[in-house]
One Martini backbone bead per residue (centre of mass of N, CA, C, O) as a GRO file, in nm:
protein
   76
    1MET     BB    1   0.167  -1.271  -1.115
    2VAL     BB    2  -0.121  -1.224  -0.914
    3THR     BB    3  -0.363  -0.982  -0.931
    4ASP     BB    4  -0.568  -0.761  -0.876
    5PRO     BB    5  -0.786  -0.552  -0.994
    6GLY     BB    6  -0.579  -0.252  -1.043
    7LEU     BB    7  -0.313  -0.405  -0.981
    8THR     BB    8   0.011  -0.388  -0.994
    9GLY     BB    9   0.331  -0.434  -0.929
   10SER     BB   10   0.391  -0.155  -0.822
   11SER     BB   11   0.142  -0.163  -0.616
   12LEU     BB   12   0.238  -0.405  -0.455
   13ARG     BB   13   0.503  -0.279  -0.352
   14LEU     BB   14   0.384  -0.050  -0.208
   15LEU     BB   15   0.191  -0.207  -0.017
   16TYR     BB   16   0.428  -0.347   0.128
   17ARG     BB   17   0.594  -0.093   0.207
   18VAL     BB   18   0.366   0.043   0.386
   19ARG     BB   19   0.343  -0.182   0.598
   20LEU     BB   20   0.630  -0.190   0.687
   21HIS     BB   21   0.659   0.093   0.774
   22ALA     BB   22   0.449   0.084   0.988
   23ARG     BB   23   0.575  -0.146   1.163
   24GLN     BB   24   0.857   0.002   1.216
   25ASN     BB   25   0.730   0.330   1.272
   26ARG     BB   26   0.431   0.384   1.349
   27ARG     BB   27   0.350   0.515   1.050
   28ALA     BB   28   0.295   0.688   0.788
   29TYR     BB   29   0.347   0.697   0.443
   30PRO     BB   30   0.553   0.874   0.250
   31LEU     BB   31   0.537   0.967  -0.086
   32SER     BB   32   0.835   1.087  -0.112
   33LEU     BB   33   0.932   0.764  -0.132
   34HIS     BB   34   0.753   0.757  -0.406
   35ALA     BB   35   0.741   0.790  -0.765
   36ASP     BB   36   0.477   0.622  -0.853
   37ARG     BB   37   0.178   0.766  -0.893
   38HIS     BB   38   0.005   0.558  -1.030
   39ALA     BB   39   0.022   0.335  -0.820
   40VAL     BB   40  -0.105   0.502  -0.591
   41GLY     BB   41  -0.379   0.546  -0.744
   42ARG     BB   42  -0.466   0.255  -0.767
   43ALA     BB   43  -0.459   0.180  -0.465
   44VAL     BB   44  -0.671   0.397  -0.385
   45GLU     BB   45  -0.904   0.314  -0.566
   46GLY     BB   46  -0.904   0.006  -0.463
   47GLY     BB   47  -0.875   0.026  -0.139
   48TYR     BB   48  -0.567  -0.034  -0.015
   49LEU     BB   49  -0.527   0.270   0.007
   50ALA     BB   50  -0.503   0.567   0.237
   51ARG     BB   51  -0.545   0.869   0.280
   52LEU     BB   52  -0.505   1.128   0.469
   53ASN     BB   53  -0.699   1.383   0.592
   54ASP     BB   54  -0.459   1.596   0.703
   55ASP     BB   55  -0.239   1.443   0.481
   56PRO     BB   56  -0.216   1.347   0.150
   57HIS     BB   57   0.119   1.248   0.156
   58PHE     BB   58  -0.014   1.017   0.324
   59VAL     BB   59  -0.034   0.653   0.388
   60THR     BB   60  -0.241   0.368   0.436
   61VAL     BB   61  -0.351   0.066   0.521
   62THR     BB   62  -0.612  -0.120   0.471
   63GLU     BB   63  -0.811  -0.396   0.525
   64LYS     BB   64  -0.792  -0.489   0.236
   65GLY     BB   65  -0.476  -0.470   0.210
   66GLU     BB   66  -0.413  -0.684   0.446
   67ALA     BB   67  -0.574  -0.916   0.324
   68TYR     BB   68  -0.411  -0.943   0.056
   69LEU     BB   69  -0.133  -0.983   0.175
   70ASP     BB   70  -0.194  -1.235   0.331
   71ARG     BB   71  -0.294  -1.408   0.097
   72LEU     BB   72  -0.013  -1.369  -0.062
   73MET     BB   73   0.168  -1.499   0.160
   74ARG     BB   74  -0.007  -1.783   0.157
   75ALA     BB   75  -0.075  -1.854  -0.138
   76GLU     BB   76  -0.420  -1.829  -0.222
   0.00000   0.00000   0.00000
């Protein structure tokens, strides 16, 4: 699997899970559901996820993250 610099396989799975959670539940993803803090940090540092300003224990997918997942799903 080819990933962008800074994203590991675990970070990529997290990115997909956050987007799926947002689409199904219409809210941010609670980090308590994900045990790999390193993957979270890499995805946030890379600009694929963003922590909520009012509660840093929740993350959402950024436009960059959405675009990356869309390209990946289309196998570009």
